[in-house]
PDB file of C-alpha atoms in Angstrom:
ATOM      1  CA  MET A 269       0.000   0.000   0.000  1.00 50.00           C
ATOM      2  CA  ASP A 270       1.166   3.440  -0.806  1.00 49.00           C
ATOM      3  CA  GLU A 271       2.377   5.319   2.257  1.00 47.00           C
ATOM      4  CA  THR A 272       0.925   8.604   0.978  1.00 47.00           C
ATOM      5  CA  ALA A 273      -2.374   7.010   0.860  1.00 48.00           C
ATOM      6  CA  LEU A 274      -2.116   6.201   4.508  1.00 49.00           C
ATOM      7  CA  GLY A 275      -1.137   9.777   5.337  1.00 49.00           C
ATOM      8  CA  LEU A 276       2.583   9.033   6.039  1.00 48.00           C
ATOM      9  CA  GLU A 277       5.469  11.284   4.915  1.00 48.00           C
ATOM     10  CA  ALA A 278       7.729   9.782   2.281  1.00 51.00           C
ATOM     11  CA  ARG A 279      11.462   9.787   3.264  1.00 52.00           C
ATOM     12  CA  PRO A 280      14.443   8.679   1.180  1.00 52.00           C
ATOM     13  CA  ALA A 281      16.268   5.616   2.263  1.00 51.00           C
ATOM     14  CA  SER A 282      19.569   6.146   4.050  1.00 50.00           C
ATOM     15  CA  ALA A 283      22.696   5.353   1.991  1.00 49.00           C
ATOM     16  CA  ALA A 284      24.589   4.228   5.060  1.00 49.00           C
ATOM     17  CA  PRO A 285      24.592   0.558   5.856  1.00 51.00           C
ATOM     18  CA  ALA A 286      23.002  -0.638   9.001  1.00 50.00           C
ATOM     19  CA  SER A 287      26.370  -1.386  10.646  1.00 49.00           C
ATOM     20  CA  GLY A 288      28.166   1.763   9.386  1.00 48.00           C
ATOM     21  CA  ARG A 289      28.395   5.357  10.553  1.00 50.00           C
ATOM     22  CA  ARG A 290      26.145   8.069   9.240  1.00 53.00           C
ATOM     23  CA  ASP A 291      29.090   9.650   7.250  1.00 52.00           C
ATOM     24  CA  GLY A 292      29.595   6.448   5.314  1.00 52.00           C
ATOM     25  CA  ARG A 293      32.939   5.408   6.932  1.00 54.00           C
ATOM     26  CA  VAL A 294      33.184   1.978   8.420  1.00 54.00           C
ATOM     27  CA  HIS A 295      33.861   1.827  12.138  1.00 56.00           C
ATOM     28  CA  GLY A 296      37.595   1.312  12.931  1.00 58.00           C
ATOM     29  CA  THR A 297      38.935   2.818   9.639  1.00 62.00           C
ATOM     30  CA  PRO A 298      41.399   5.744  10.235  1.00 66.00           C
ATOM     31  CA  ALA A 299      40.648   9.137   8.777  1.00 65.00           C
ATOM     32  CA  PRO A 300      42.518   9.902   5.513  1.00 62.00           C
ATOM     33  CA  GLU A 301      45.643  12.136   5.726  1.00 65.00           C
ATOM     34  CA  TYR A 302      45.807  15.613   4.245  1.00 59.00           C
ATOM     35  CA  GLY A 303      45.934  15.225   0.477  1.00 58.00           C
ATOM     36  CA  GLU A 304      45.606  11.466   0.568  1.00 64.00           C
ATOM     37  CA  TYR A 305      42.914  11.497  -2.064  1.00 65.00           C
ATOM     38  CA  ALA A 306      44.471  14.388  -4.034  1.00 65.00           C
ATOM     39  CA  PRO A 307      44.774  13.988  -7.797  1.00 70.00           C
ATOM     40  CA  GLU A 308      48.031  12.836  -9.399  1.00 73.00           C
ATOM     41  CA  GLY A 309      50.764  15.545  -9.495  1.00 70.00           C
ATOM     42  CA  TRP A 310      49.477  17.407  -6.461  1.00 71.00           C
ATOM     43  CA  VAL A 311      52.167  18.677  -4.060  1.00 74.00           C
ATOM     44  CA  ASN A 312      51.674  19.565  -0.428  1.00 74.00           C
ATOM     45  CA  PRO A 313      52.386  23.342  -0.209  1.00 80.00           C
ATOM     46  CA  VAL A 314      53.277  23.051   3.478  1.00 81.00           C
ATOM     47  CA  LEU A 315      56.142  20.631   2.718  1.00 82.00           C
ATOM     48  CA  VAL A 316      57.319  22.779  -0.183  1.00 83.00           C
ATOM     49  CA  GLU A 317      57.512  25.856   2.030  1.00 85.00           C
ATOM     50  CA  GLN A 318      59.344  23.929   4.747  1.00 86.00           C
ATOM     51  CA  GLU A 319      61.941  22.621   2.254  1.00 88.00           C
ATOM     52  CA  ARG A 320      62.442  26.120   0.856  1.00 87.00           C
ATOM     53  CA  ARG A 321      63.120  27.518   4.329  1.00 89.00           C
ATOM     54  CA  ASP A 322      65.541  24.699   5.149  1.00 91.00           C
ATOM     55  CA  ARG A 323      67.391  25.311   1.883  1.00 90.00           C
ATOM     56  CA  GLN A 324      67.696  29.049   2.571  1.00 90.00           C
ATOM     57  CA  ARG A 325      68.949  28.355   6.111  1.00 89.00           C
ATOM     58  CA  ARG A 326      71.625  25.977   4.816  1.00 90.00           C
ATOM     59  CA  GLU A 327      72.752  28.488   2.166  1.00 91.00           C
ATOM     60  CA  ALA A 328      73.015  31.252   4.784  1.00 89.00           C
ATOM     61  CA  ASP A 329      75.097  28.983   7.038  1.00 88.00           C
ATOM     62  CA  ASP A 330      77.416  28.109   4.127  1.00 89.00           C
ATOM     63  CA  ARG A 331      77.944  31.770   3.262  1.00 87.00           C
ATOM     64  CA  ALA A 332      78.730  32.665   6.878  1.00 87.00           C
ATOM     65  CA  ARG A 333      81.192  29.757   7.152  1.00 85.00           C
ATOM     66  CA  ALA A 334      82.901  30.750   3.914  1.00 86.00           C
ATOM     67  CA  ALA A 335      83.184  34.381   5.088  1.00 83.00           C
ATOM     68  CA  THR A 336      84.865  33.364   8.368  1.00 82.00           C
ATOM     69  CA  GLN A 337      87.203  30.743   6.873  1.00 76.00           C
ATOM     70  CA  GLY A 338      88.058  32.637   3.666  1.00 61.00           C
ATOM     71  CA  PRO A 339      90.823  34.982   5.030  1.00 56.00           C
ATOM     72  CA  THR A 340      92.475  32.119   6.953  1.00 54.00           C
ATOM     73  CA  ASP A 341      92.508  29.899   3.899  1.00 55.00           C
ATOM     74  CA  ARG A 342      93.960  32.687   1.718  1.00 55.00           C
ATOM     75  CA  GLY A 343      96.649  33.456   4.296  1.00 53.00           C
ATOM     76  CA  THR A 344      97.512  29.757   4.501  1.00 54.00           C
ATOM     77  CA  ALA A 345      97.675  29.556   0.728  1.00 51.00           C
ATOM     78  CA  ARG A 346     100.019  32.566   0.554  1.00 54.00           C
ATOM     79  CA  THR A 347     102.211  31.046   3.246  1.00 52.00           C
ATOM     80  CA  THR A 348     102.412  27.604   1.701  1.00 52.00           C
ATOM     81  CA  ARG A 349     102.595  28.716  -1.937  1.00 53.00           C
ATOM     82  CA  PRO A 350     106.358  29.541  -1.967  1.00 50.00           C
ATOM     83  CA  THR A 351     107.173  26.119  -0.513  1.00 50.00           C
ATOM     84  CA  ASP A 352     105.260  24.417  -3.342  1.00 48.00           C
ATOM     85  CA  ARG A 353     107.356  26.006  -6.083  1.00 50.00           C
ATOM     86  CA  ARG A 354     109.334  23.681  -8.231  1.00 50.00           C
ATOM     87  CA  THR A 355     112.033  24.206 -10.796  1.00 46.00           C
ATOM     88  CA  PRO A 356     111.228  23.519 -14.458  1.00 48.00           C
ATOM     89  CA  GLY A 357     112.848  20.112 -14.026  1.00 46.00           C
ATOM     90  CA  GLY A 358     110.424  19.279 -11.250  1.00 46.00           C
ATOM     91  CA  THR A 359     113.157  18.374  -8.769  1.00 49.00           C
ATOM     92  CA  GLY A 360     112.183  20.993  -6.196  1.00 48.00           C
ATOM     93  CA  ALA A 361     115.697  22.383  -6.021  1.00 47.00           C
ATOM     94  CA  GLY A 362     114.412  25.940  -5.566  1.00 47.00           C
ATOM     95  CA  PRO A 363     112.947  25.495  -2.065  1.00 47.00           C
ATOM     96  CA  SER A 364     115.923  23.368  -1.066  1.00 49.00           C
ATOM     97  CA  ARG A 365     118.365  26.119  -1.988  1.00 51.00           C
ATOM     98  CA  GLY A 366     116.212  28.673  -0.126  1.00 48.00           C
ATOM     99  CA  ALA A 367     116.119  26.482   2.963  1.00 46.00           C
ATOM    100  CA  ALA A 368     119.867  25.894   2.752  1.00 47.00           C
ATOM    101  CA  ALA A 369     120.490  29.631   2.429  1.00 47.00           C
ATOM    102  CA  GLY A 370     118.277  30.280   5.442  1.00 48.00           C
ATOM    103  CA  GLN A 371     120.247  27.723   7.451  1.00 49.00           C
ATOM    104  CA  GLU A 372     123.611  29.131   6.372  1.00 47.00           C
ATOM    105  CA  ARG A 373     122.704  32.758   7.116  1.00 48.00           C
ATOM    106  CA  PRO A 374     123.294  32.524  10.913  1.00 44.00           C
ATOM    107  CA  THR A 375     126.725  30.981  10.310  1.00 43.00           C
ATOM    108  CA  LEU A 376     127.781  33.943   8.157  1.00 48.00           C
ATOM    109  CA  SER A 377     127.112  36.464  10.907  1.00 58.00           C
ATOM    110  CA  SER A 378     129.786  37.138  13.496  1.00 64.00           C
ATOM    111  CA  ARG A 379     129.367  36.209  17.119  1.00 79.00           C
ATOM    112  CA  PHE A 380     130.953  39.551  18.039  1.00 78.00           C
ATOM    113  CA  GLY A 381     130.388  42.910  16.438  1.00 79.00           C
ATOM    114  CA  ALA A 382     127.835  43.922  13.853  1.00 84.00           C
ATOM    115  CA  SER A 383     129.654  41.872  11.189  1.00 90.00           C
ATOM    116  CA  GLN A 384     132.866  39.993  10.547  1.00 90.00           C
ATOM    117  CA  PHE A 385     134.329  43.105   8.929  1.00 92.00           C
ATOM    118  CA  ASP A 386     133.552  45.184  12.003  1.00 92.00           C
ATOM    119  CA  PHE A 387     135.077  42.567  14.301  1.00 93.00           C
ATOM    120  CA  VAL A 388     138.306  42.240  12.294  1.00 93.00           C
ATOM    121  CA  VAL A 389     138.796  45.993  11.902  1.00 94.00           C
ATOM    122  CA  THR A 390     138.106  46.648  15.587  1.00 94.00           C
ATOM    123  CA  VAL A 391     140.577  43.997  16.742  1.00 94.00           C
ATOM    124  CA  ALA A 392     143.240  45.323  14.337  1.00 95.00           C
ATOM    125  CA  LEU A 393     142.788  48.900  15.576  1.00 95.00           C
ATOM    126  CA  LEU A 394     142.956  47.789  19.214  1.00 95.00           C
ATOM    127  CA  ALA A 395     146.166  45.897  18.511  1.00 95.00           C
ATOM    128  CA  PHE A 396     147.659  48.962  16.839  1.00 95.00           C
ATOM    129  CA  GLY A 397     146.587  51.092  19.797  1.00 94.00           C
ATOM    130  CA  LEU A 398     148.176  48.676  22.250  1.00 95.00           C
ATOM    131  CA  LEU A 399     151.455  48.836  20.301  1.00 95.00           C
ATOM    132  CA  SER A 400     151.355  52.643  20.411  1.00 93.00           C
ATOM    133  CA  VAL A 401     150.761  52.605  24.165  1.00 93.00           C
ATOM    134  CA  VAL A 402     153.715  50.280  24.715  1.00 94.00           C
ATOM    135  CA  GLN A 403     155.956  52.545  22.623  1.00 92.00           C
ATOM    136  CA  SER A 404     154.825  55.636  24.551  1.00 90.00           C
ATOM    137  CA  LEU A 405     155.937  54.028  27.812  1.00 92.00           C
ATOM    138  CA  ALA A 406     159.543  54.513  26.689  1.00 91.00           C
ATOM    139  CA  VAL A 407     159.484  58.101  27.997  1.00 89.00           C
ATOM    140  CA  SER A 408     163.171  58.888  27.390  1.00 88.00           C
ATOM    141  CA  ASP A 409     163.067  57.685  23.800  1.00 90.00           C
ATOM    142  CA  VAL A 410     159.956  59.752  23.072  1.00 89.00           C
ATOM    143  CA  ALA A 411     161.484  62.883  24.638  1.00 87.00           C
ATOM    144  CA  SER A 412     164.716  62.421  22.636  1.00 88.00           C
ATOM    145  CA  ALA A 413     162.781  62.008  19.393  1.00 88.00           C
ATOM    146  CA  VAL A 414     160.787  65.188  20.027  1.00 86.00           C
ATOM    147  CA  ARG A 415     163.951  67.170  20.913  1.00 84.00           C
ATOM    148  CA  ARG A 416     165.677  66.071  17.700  1.00 87.00           C
ATOM    149  CA  ALA A 417     162.609  67.057  15.688  1.00 84.00           C
ATOM    150  CA  PHE A 418     162.675  70.561  17.228  1.00 78.00           C
ATOM    151  CA  GLU A 419     166.418  70.935  16.618  1.00 79.00           C
ATOM    152  CA  GLN A 420     165.946  70.082  12.947  1.00 83.00           C
ATOM    153  CA  GLN A 421     163.440  72.964  12.770  1.00 76.00           C
ATOM    154  CA  GLY A 422     165.897  75.322  14.502  1.00 73.00           C
ATOM    155  CA  LEU A 423     163.957  75.346  17.793  1.00 72.00           C
ATOM    156  CA  GLU A 424     165.881  74.838  21.013  1.00 73.00           C
ATOM    157  CA  LEU A 425     164.564  74.590  24.559  1.00 75.00           C
ATOM    158  CA  SER A 426     166.190  76.157  27.583  1.00 73.00           C
ATOM    159  CA  ASP A 427     165.367  73.011  29.623  1.00 77.00           C
ATOM    160  CA  PRO A 428     165.215  69.949  27.323  1.00 77.00           C
ATOM    161  CA  THR A 429     164.526  67.706  30.316  1.00 82.00           C
ATOM    162  CA  ALA A 430     161.023  69.165  30.497  1.00 83.00           C
ATOM    163  CA  LEU A 431     160.200  67.107  27.424  1.00 87.00           C
ATOM    164  CA  SER A 432     160.502  63.974  29.544  1.00 88.00           C
ATOM    165  CA  THR A 433     157.729  65.285  31.800  1.00 89.00           C
ATOM    166  CA  ALA A 434     155.489  65.902  28.785  1.00 89.00           C
ATOM    167  CA  ALA A 435     156.274  62.396  27.460  1.00 91.00           C
ATOM    168  CA  ALA A 436     155.373  60.870  30.849  1.00 92.00           C
ATOM    169  CA  VAL A 437     152.062  62.754  30.934  1.00 92.00           C
ATOM    170  CA  GLY A 438     151.314  61.581  27.394  1.00 92.00           C
ATOM    171  CA  ALA A 439     152.138  57.964  28.269  1.00 93.00           C
ATOM    172  CA  ILE A 440     149.813  58.009  31.290  1.00 94.00           C
ATOM    173  CA  GLY A 441     147.054  59.545  29.160  1.00 93.00           C
ATOM    174  CA  ASN A 442     147.537  56.871  26.488  1.00 94.00           C
ATOM    175  CA  VAL A 443     147.228  54.080  29.041  1.00 95.00           C
ATOM    176  CA  VAL A 444     144.037  55.500  30.551  1.00 95.00           C
ATOM    177  CA  VAL A 445     142.446  56.165  27.156  1.00 96.00           C
ATOM    178  CA  PHE A 446     143.360  52.709  25.825  1.00 96.00           C
ATOM    179  CA  ALA A 447     141.875  51.000  28.882  1.00 96.00           C
ATOM    180  CA  LEU A 448     138.580  52.875  28.425  1.00 96.00           C
ATOM    181  CA  VAL A 449     138.535  52.214  24.686  1.00 96.00           C
ATOM    182  CA  ALA A 450     139.225  48.493  25.126  1.00 95.00           C
ATOM    183  CA  TRP A 451     136.483  48.137  27.765  1.00 96.00           C
ATOM    184  CA  TRP A 452     133.946  50.009  25.639  1.00 95.00           C
ATOM    185  CA  SER A 453     134.911  48.103  22.484  1.00 94.00           C
ATOM    186  CA  LEU A 454     134.515  44.715  24.160  1.00 93.00           C
ATOM    187  CA  ARG A 455     131.054  45.615  25.415  1.00 93.00           C
ATOM    188  CA  ARG A 456     129.925  46.764  21.988  1.00 93.00           C
ATOM    189  CA  LEU A 457     131.395  43.692  20.301  1.00 92.00           C
ATOM    190  CA  ALA A 458     129.550  41.411  22.715  1.00 92.00           C
ATOM    191  CA  ALA A 459     126.334  43.302  21.951  1.00 91.00           C
ATOM    192  CA  ARG A 460     126.955  42.870  18.184  1.00 90.00           C
ATOM    193  CA  ARG A 461     127.021  46.597  17.544  1.00 91.00           C
ATOM    194  CA  TRP A 462     129.261  48.615  15.200  1.00 93.00           C
ATOM    195  CA  THR A 463     132.520  49.140  17.106  1.00 92.00           C
ATOM    196  CA  PHE A 464     135.329  49.941  14.652  1.00 93.00           C
ATOM    197  CA  TRP A 465     134.912  53.680  15.214  1.00 94.00           C
ATOM    198  CA  VAL A 466     135.572  53.397  18.977  1.00 95.00           C
ATOM    199  CA  PRO A 467     139.341  52.686  18.631  1.00 95.00           C
ATOM    200  CA  LEU A 468     139.582  55.468  16.051  1.00 95.00           C
ATOM    201  CA  LEU A 469     138.012  57.894  18.493  1.00 95.00           C
ATOM    202  CA  GLY A 470     140.299  56.662  21.270  1.00 94.00           C
ATOM    203  CA  GLY A 471     143.384  57.179  19.106  1.00 93.00           C
ATOM    204  CA  ALA A 472     142.348  60.739  18.346  1.00 95.00           C
ATOM    205  CA  VAL A 473     141.793  61.494  22.045  1.00 95.00           C
ATOM    206  CA  ALA A 474     145.169  59.957  23.032  1.00 94.00           C
ATOM    207  CA  SER A 475     146.986  61.976  20.372  1.00 93.00           C
ATOM    208  CA  LEU A 476     145.276  65.145  21.587  1.00 94.00           C
ATOM    209  CA  VAL A 477     146.334  64.452  25.186  1.00 93.00           C
ATOM    210  CA  SER A 478     149.997  64.009  24.157  1.00 91.00           C
ATOM    211  CA  LEU A 479     149.907  67.106  21.962  1.00 92.00           C
ATOM    212  CA  VAL A 480     148.497  69.251  24.766  1.00 93.00           C
ATOM    213  CA  ALA A 481     151.113  67.955  27.203  1.00 91.00           C
ATOM    214  CA  PHE A 482     154.027  68.839  24.887  1.00 89.00           C
ATOM    215  CA  ALA A 483     152.468  72.199  23.957  1.00 88.00           C
ATOM    216  CA  VAL A 484     152.177  73.222  27.613  1.00 89.00           C
ATOM    217  CA  VAL A 485     155.832  72.344  28.269  1.00 86.00           C
ATOM    218  CA  MET A 486     157.120  74.091  25.150  1.00 83.00           C
ATOM    219  CA  PHE A 487     155.182  77.323  25.611  1.00 84.00           C
ATOM    220  CA  GLN A 488     156.387  77.554  29.217  1.00 85.00           C
ATOM    221  CA  ASP A 489     160.040  77.418  28.097  1.00 79.00           C
ATOM    222  CA  PRO A 490     161.463  80.982  27.628  1.00 81.00           C
ATOM    223  CA  GLY A 491     164.047  79.907  25.049  1.00 74.00           C
ATOM    224  CA  PHE A 492     161.449  78.186  22.863  1.00 75.00           C
ATOM    225  CA  VAL A 493     159.104  81.196  23.021  1.00 77.00           C
ATOM    226  CA  GLN A 494     161.919  83.601  22.141  1.00 78.00           C
ATOM    227  CA  VAL A 495     163.054  81.561  19.154  1.00 73.00           C
ATOM    228  CA  LEU A 496     159.471  81.150  18.002  1.00 73.00           C
ATOM    229  CA  MET A 497     158.915  84.908  18.157  1.00 78.00           C
ATOM    230  CA  GLN A 498     162.121  85.601  16.242  1.00 74.00           C
ATOM    231  CA  GLN A 499     161.127  83.209  13.481  1.00 70.00           C
ATOM    232  CA  SER A 500     157.688  84.761  13.265  1.00 70.00           C
ATOM    233  CA  GLY A 501     159.204  88.277  12.976  1.00 65.00           C
ATOM    234  CA  ALA A 502     157.590  89.682  16.072  1.00 56.00           C
TER     235      ALA A 502
END
């Protein structure tokens, strides 16, 4: 019998089975993941964005690492580049010669003085100065030599014995100056400093001391002053 004829409302039959849920999913079946039923070729935009961010982060880290390690690597390359040079024959003789020269350089320098030349010249000048000091100690011989030199020039002293006093003063001055020069020279040689000029300066000072001593004696002698004035026409 028709339901409308009996006054009942007509309703469509439910598509869900008697044992299923009202949404059509069977009980116990998990819900589908996001995009599980997407068409072929579909890409999850969330994963794409996450990969893009990870890639940018890795690129930024690489750039920062390269910026911090770049100067060190270039400095290392500049330092190691000369050692990697090879001769055209490929034997590597170039670095070997450089290393040998670097090892021989300390042996060429002198242990005393600024150089071997400075050391040799200083020692020679000190030896010459010592010989001069020893000769000046012969006071009588020095006084006789000076008196003969004056006589050859026509100059005579009233008291020739005064020349011995001047020679003695000069000898004492030479000894004192030589001792100071030798002490100063040895200190400078040990410090590897230029020293050859120290004996030269000492010789000049010693000569000046002897010259002053003889000049004082001669200009205090009346006979020498009188002869000197006569020769000068005064």
